[in-house]
Short mmCIF file of C-alpha atoms in Angstrom, two decimals:
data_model
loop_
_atom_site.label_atom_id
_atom_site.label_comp_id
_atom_site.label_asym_id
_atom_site.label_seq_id
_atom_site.Cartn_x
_atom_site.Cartn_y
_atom_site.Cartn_z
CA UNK I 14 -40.18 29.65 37.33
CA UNK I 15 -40.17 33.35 38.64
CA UNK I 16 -37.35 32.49 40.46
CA UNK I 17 -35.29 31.32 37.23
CA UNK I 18 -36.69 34.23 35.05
CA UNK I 19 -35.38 36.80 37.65
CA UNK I 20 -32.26 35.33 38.08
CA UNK I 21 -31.04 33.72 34.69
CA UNK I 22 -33.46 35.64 32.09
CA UNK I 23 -34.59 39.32 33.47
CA UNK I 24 -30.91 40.63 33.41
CA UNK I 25 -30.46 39.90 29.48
CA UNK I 26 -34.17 40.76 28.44
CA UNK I 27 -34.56 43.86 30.27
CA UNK I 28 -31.29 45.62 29.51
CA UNK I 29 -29.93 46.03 26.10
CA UNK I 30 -26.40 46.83 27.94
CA UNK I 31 -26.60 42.93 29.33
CA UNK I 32 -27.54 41.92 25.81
CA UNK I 33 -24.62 43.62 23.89
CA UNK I 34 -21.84 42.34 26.79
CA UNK I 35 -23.09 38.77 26.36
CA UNK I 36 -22.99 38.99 22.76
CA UNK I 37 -19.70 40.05 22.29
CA UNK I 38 -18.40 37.87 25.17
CA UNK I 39 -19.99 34.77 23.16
CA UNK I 40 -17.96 35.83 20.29
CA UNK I 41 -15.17 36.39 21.93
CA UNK I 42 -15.15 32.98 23.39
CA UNK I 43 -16.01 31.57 19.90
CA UNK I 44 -12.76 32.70 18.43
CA UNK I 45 -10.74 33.37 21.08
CA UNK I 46 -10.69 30.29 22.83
CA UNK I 47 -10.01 27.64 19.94
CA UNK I 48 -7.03 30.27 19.17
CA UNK I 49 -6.21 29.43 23.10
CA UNK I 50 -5.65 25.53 22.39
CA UNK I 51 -3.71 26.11 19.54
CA UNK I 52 -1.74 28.33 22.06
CA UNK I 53 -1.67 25.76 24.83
CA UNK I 54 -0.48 22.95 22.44
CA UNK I 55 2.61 25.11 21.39
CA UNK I 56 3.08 25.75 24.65
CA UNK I 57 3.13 29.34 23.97
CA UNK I 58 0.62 30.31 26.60
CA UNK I 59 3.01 32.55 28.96
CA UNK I 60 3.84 34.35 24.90
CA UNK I 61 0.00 34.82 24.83
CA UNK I 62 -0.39 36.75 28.13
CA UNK I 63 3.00 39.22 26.89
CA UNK I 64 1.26 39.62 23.66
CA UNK I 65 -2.13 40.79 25.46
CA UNK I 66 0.18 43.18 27.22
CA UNK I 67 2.06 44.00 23.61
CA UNK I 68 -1.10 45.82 22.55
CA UNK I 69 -0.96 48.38 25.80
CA UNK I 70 1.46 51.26 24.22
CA UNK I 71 -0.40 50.95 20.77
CA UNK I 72 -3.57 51.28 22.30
CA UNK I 73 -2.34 54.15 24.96
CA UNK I 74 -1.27 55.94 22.22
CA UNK I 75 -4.71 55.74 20.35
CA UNK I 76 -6.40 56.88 23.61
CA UNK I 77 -3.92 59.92 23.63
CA UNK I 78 -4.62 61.24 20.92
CA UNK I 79 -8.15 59.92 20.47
CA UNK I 80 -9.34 59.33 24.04
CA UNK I 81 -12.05 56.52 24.60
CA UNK I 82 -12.11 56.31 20.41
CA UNK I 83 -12.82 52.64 19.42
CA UNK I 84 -11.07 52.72 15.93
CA UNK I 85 -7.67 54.93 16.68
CA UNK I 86 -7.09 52.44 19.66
CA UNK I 87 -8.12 49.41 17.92
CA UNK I 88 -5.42 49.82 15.50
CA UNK I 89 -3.00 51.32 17.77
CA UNK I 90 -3.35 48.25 19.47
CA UNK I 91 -3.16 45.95 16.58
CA UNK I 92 0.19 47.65 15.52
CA UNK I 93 1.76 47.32 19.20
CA UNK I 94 1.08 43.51 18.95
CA UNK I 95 2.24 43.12 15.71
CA UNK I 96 5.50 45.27 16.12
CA UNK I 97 6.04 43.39 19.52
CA UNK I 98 5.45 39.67 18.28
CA UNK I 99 7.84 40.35 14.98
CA UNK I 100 10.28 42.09 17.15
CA UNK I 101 10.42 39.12 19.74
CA UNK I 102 10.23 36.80 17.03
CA UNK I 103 13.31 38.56 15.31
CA UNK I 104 15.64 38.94 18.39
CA UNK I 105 14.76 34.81 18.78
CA UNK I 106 16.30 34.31 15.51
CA UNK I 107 19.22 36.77 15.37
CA UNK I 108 20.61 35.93 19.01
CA UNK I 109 21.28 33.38 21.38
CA UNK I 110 18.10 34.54 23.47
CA UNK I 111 15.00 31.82 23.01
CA UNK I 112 11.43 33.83 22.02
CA UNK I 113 10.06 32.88 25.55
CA UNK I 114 12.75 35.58 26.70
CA UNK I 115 12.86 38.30 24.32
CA UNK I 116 8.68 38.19 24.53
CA UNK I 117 8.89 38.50 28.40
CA UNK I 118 11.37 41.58 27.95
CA UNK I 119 9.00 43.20 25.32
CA UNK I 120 5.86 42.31 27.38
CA UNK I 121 7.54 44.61 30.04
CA UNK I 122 8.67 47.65 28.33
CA UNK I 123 5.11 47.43 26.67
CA UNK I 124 3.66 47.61 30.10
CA UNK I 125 5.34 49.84 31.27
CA UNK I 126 5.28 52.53 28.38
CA UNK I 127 1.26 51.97 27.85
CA UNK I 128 0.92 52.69 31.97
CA UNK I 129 2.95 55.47 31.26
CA UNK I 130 1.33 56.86 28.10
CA UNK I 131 -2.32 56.55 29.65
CA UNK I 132 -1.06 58.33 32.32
CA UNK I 133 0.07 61.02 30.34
CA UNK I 134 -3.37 62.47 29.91
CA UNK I 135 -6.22 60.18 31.81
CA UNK I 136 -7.14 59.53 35.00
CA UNK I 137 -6.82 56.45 37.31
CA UNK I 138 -10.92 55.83 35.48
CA UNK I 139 -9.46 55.60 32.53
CA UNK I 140 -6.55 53.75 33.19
CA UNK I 141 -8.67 50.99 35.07
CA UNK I 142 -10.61 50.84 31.51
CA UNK I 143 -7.71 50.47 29.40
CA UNK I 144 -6.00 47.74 32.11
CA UNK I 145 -9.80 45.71 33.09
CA UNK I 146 -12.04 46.83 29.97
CA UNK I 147 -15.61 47.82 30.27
CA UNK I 148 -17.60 44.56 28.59
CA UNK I 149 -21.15 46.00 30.68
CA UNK I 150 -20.08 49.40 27.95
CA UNK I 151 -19.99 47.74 24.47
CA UNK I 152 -21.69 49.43 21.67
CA UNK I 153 -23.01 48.37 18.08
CA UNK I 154 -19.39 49.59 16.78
CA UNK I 155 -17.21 47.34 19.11
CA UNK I 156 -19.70 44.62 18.91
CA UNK I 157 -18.84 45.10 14.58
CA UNK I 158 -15.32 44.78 15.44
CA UNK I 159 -15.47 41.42 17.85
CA UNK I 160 -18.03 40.12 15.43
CA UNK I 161 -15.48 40.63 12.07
CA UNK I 162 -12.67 39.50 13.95
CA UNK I 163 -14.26 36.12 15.13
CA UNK I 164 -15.09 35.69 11.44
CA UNK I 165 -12.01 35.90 9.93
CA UNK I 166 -10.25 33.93 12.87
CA UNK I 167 -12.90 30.97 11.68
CA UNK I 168 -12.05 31.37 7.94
CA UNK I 169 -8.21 31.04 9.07
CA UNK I 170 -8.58 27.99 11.11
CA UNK I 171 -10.71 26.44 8.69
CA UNK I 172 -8.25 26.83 5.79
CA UNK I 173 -5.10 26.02 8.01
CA UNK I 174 -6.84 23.62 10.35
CA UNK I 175 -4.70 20.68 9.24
CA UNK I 176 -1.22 22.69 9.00
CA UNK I 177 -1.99 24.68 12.77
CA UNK I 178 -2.95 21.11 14.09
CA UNK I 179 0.54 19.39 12.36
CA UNK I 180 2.82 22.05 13.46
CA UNK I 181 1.32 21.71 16.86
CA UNK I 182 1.82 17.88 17.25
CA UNK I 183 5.45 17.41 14.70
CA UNK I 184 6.47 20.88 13.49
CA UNK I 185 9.83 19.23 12.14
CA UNK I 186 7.34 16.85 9.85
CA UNK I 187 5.29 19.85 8.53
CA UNK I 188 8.76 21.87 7.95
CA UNK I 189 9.99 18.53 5.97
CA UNK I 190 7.23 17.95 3.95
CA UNK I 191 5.44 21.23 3.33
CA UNK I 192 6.72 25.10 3.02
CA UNK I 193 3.67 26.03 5.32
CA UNK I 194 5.16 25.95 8.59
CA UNK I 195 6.84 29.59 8.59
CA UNK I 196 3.94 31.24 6.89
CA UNK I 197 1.00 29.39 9.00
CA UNK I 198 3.43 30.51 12.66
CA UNK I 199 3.19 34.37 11.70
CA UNK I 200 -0.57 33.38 10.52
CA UNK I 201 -1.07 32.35 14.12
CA UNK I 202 0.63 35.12 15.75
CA UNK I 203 -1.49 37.67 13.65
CA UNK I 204 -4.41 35.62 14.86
CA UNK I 205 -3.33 36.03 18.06
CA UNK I 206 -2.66 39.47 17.94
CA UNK I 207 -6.44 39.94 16.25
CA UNK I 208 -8.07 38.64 18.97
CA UNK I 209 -6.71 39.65 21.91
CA UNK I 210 -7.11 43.27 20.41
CA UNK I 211 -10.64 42.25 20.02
CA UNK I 212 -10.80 40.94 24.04
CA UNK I 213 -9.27 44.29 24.61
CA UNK I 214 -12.42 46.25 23.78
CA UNK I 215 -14.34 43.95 26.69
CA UNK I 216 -11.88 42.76 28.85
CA UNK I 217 -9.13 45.04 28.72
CA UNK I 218 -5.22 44.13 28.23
CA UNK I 219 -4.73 42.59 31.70
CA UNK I 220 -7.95 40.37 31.52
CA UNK I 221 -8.15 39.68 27.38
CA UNK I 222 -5.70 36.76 27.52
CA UNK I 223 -7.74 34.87 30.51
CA UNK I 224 -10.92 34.03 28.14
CA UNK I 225 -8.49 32.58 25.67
CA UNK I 226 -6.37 30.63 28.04
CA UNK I 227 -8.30 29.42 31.18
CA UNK I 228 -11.10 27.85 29.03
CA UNK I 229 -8.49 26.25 26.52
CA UNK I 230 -6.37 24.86 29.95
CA UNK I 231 -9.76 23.49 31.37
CA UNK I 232 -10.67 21.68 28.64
CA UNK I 233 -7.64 20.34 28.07
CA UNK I 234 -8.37 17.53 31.49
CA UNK I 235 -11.24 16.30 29.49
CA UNK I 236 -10.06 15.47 26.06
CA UNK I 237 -7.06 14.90 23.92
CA UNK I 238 -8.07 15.00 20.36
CA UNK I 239 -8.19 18.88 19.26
CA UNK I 240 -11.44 19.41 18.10
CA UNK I 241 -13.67 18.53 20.84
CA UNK I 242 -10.66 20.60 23.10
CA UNK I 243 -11.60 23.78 20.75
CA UNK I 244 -15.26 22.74 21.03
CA UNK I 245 -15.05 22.37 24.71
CA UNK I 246 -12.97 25.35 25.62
CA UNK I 247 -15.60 27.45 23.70
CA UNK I 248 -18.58 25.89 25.60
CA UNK I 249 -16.58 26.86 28.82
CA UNK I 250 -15.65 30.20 27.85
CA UNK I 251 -19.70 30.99 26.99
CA UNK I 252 -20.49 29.47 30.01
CA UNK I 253 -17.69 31.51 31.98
CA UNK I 254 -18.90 35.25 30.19
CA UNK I 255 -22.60 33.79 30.85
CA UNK I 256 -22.45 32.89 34.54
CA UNK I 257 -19.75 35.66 34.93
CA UNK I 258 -22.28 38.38 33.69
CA UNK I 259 -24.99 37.51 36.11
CA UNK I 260 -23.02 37.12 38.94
CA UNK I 261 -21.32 40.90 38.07
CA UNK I 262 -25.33 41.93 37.86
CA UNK I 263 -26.78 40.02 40.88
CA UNK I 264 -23.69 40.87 43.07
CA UNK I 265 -22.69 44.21 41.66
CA UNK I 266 -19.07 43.02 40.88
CA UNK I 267 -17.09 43.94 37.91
CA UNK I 268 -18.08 42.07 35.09
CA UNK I 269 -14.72 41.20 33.78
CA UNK I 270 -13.31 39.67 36.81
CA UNK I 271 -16.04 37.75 37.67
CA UNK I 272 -16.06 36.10 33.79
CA UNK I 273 -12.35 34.99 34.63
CA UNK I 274 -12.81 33.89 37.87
CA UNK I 275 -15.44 32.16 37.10
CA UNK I 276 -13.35 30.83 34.03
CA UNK I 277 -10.92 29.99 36.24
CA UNK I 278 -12.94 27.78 38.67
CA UNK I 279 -13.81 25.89 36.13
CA UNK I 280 -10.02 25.23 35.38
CA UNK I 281 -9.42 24.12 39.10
CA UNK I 282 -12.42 22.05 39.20
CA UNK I 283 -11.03 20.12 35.40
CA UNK I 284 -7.88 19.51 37.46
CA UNK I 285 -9.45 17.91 39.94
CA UNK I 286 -12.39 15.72 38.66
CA UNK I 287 -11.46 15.78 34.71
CA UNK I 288 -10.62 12.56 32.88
CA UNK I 289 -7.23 14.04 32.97
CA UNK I 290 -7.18 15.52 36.66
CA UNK I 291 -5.64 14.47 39.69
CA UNK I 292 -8.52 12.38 41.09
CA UNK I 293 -8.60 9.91 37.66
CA UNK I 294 -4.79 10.17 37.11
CA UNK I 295 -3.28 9.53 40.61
CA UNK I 296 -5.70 9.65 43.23
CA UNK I 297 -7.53 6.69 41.63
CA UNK I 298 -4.15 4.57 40.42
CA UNK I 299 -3.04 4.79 43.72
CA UNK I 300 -6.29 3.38 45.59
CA UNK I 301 -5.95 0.44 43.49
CA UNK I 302 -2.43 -0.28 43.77
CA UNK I 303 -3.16 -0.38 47.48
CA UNK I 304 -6.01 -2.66 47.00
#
């Protein structure tokens, strides 16, 4: 029992800094990851990783002005992604280039002009905060901020649940019957947007789109109805920030990149062994087939 207490317990009991990164990495993973399915089953996930980097300039330009400021970058941030994902979404519309484009050309120039911006006045410390995130550094205000946002992302998916969940499977069906389907996309987006500025504060821009993605992907190989998918992905992405947190302590690693790689061994393993993996789906049909 020692053994467990040192190892699983000690680290979150003894340290309040353990306590606040595993709170607001449990919150992330509650809203960010059902937000991640939705994602997945539009397959818009590539959109979601230029959208994390969308945030970059807003957020450079907070830091600028503001430095390490949780507010001025928050809604720097916020802007950026929203300016980015209408701008994408506009150039889809007005010219012959598909959104999967004009995102990926955005999602560049945002890189690069955030890099650029942070560079303008911080050092490579700072720029490694604004790119990886410091989750082991979250205060009572950012923990506010990831606590509202995962709030309102529930409200939204409860009220929309059944129009995010048609537009996913038949989006022609919802456009034919209901005058939803426009409103509830840019509903998503700014959902989107929300909570990868949120996973900014703890994971940075590079790393904010893995805890909505790789638990959402995993869970994917065990299920195909939507709700246990969102319910999964959220148990995975807890378990991810959990294990990831203690292996960052116990091994001195950065805690960010151990929560996605851990994240994303847990995606390898679902492709593997899931219901849905390679072992059930052709391994096993092929054994018998032979028999």
């Amino acid at each position: 029992m020692s053994i467990v207490y040192d190892w699983l317990i000690a680290p979150f009991a003894e340290f309040g800094f353990m306590q606040r990164a595993l709170g607001g990495a449990i919150l992330l993973s509650i809203s960010a990851c059902p937000v991640g399915v939705f994602l997945m089953l539009r397959r818009m996930s590539l959109s979601g990783d230029a959208m994390a980097h969308a945030i970059l300039p807003g957020a450079a330009v907070g830091f600028l002005f503001y430095g390490l400021e949780l507010i001025p970058m928050t809604l720097g941030g916020l802007a950026a992604g929203v300016v980015v994902a209408l701008g994408a979404g506009s150039v889809s519309r007005l010219t012959i280039q598909k959104e999967d484009a004009s995102m990926a050309a955005f999602y560049l120039i945002s890189l690069a002009l955030g890099v650029l911006i942070v560079s303008l006045r911080g050092s490579n410390v700072d720029l490694m905060h604004v790119l990886f995130g410091t989750v082991l550094a979250l205060n009572d205000e950012a923990l506010t901020l990831i606590g509202t946002i995962t709030v309102v992302t529930l409200v939204a998916l409860a009220i929309f649940w059944r129009a995010l969940v048609a537009e996913c499977l038949d989006p022609l069906f919802l456009r034919s019957v209901s005058r939803l389907g426009p409103p509830v996309h840019f509903i998503f987006l700014g959902l989107v947007v929300l909570n990868l500025v949120g996973g900014f504060q703890a994971l940075g821009t590079l790393l904010a789109v893995g805890l909505m993605m790789l638990p959402a992907a995993a869970a994917r190989f065990w299920t195909t109805r939507v709700e246990p998918m969102c319910l999964l992905a959220v148990a995975i992405g807890i378990f991810s920030c959990l294990g990831g947190l203690l292996l960052s302590y116990h091994a001195s690693l950065a805690s960010g990149p151990s929560i996605i790689l851990l994240a994303g061994v847990v995606y390898i393993l679902s492709t593997l062994i899931g219901p849905r993996g390679i072992l059930a789906t052709r391994i096993r049909p092929s054994l018998h087939r032979t028999a």
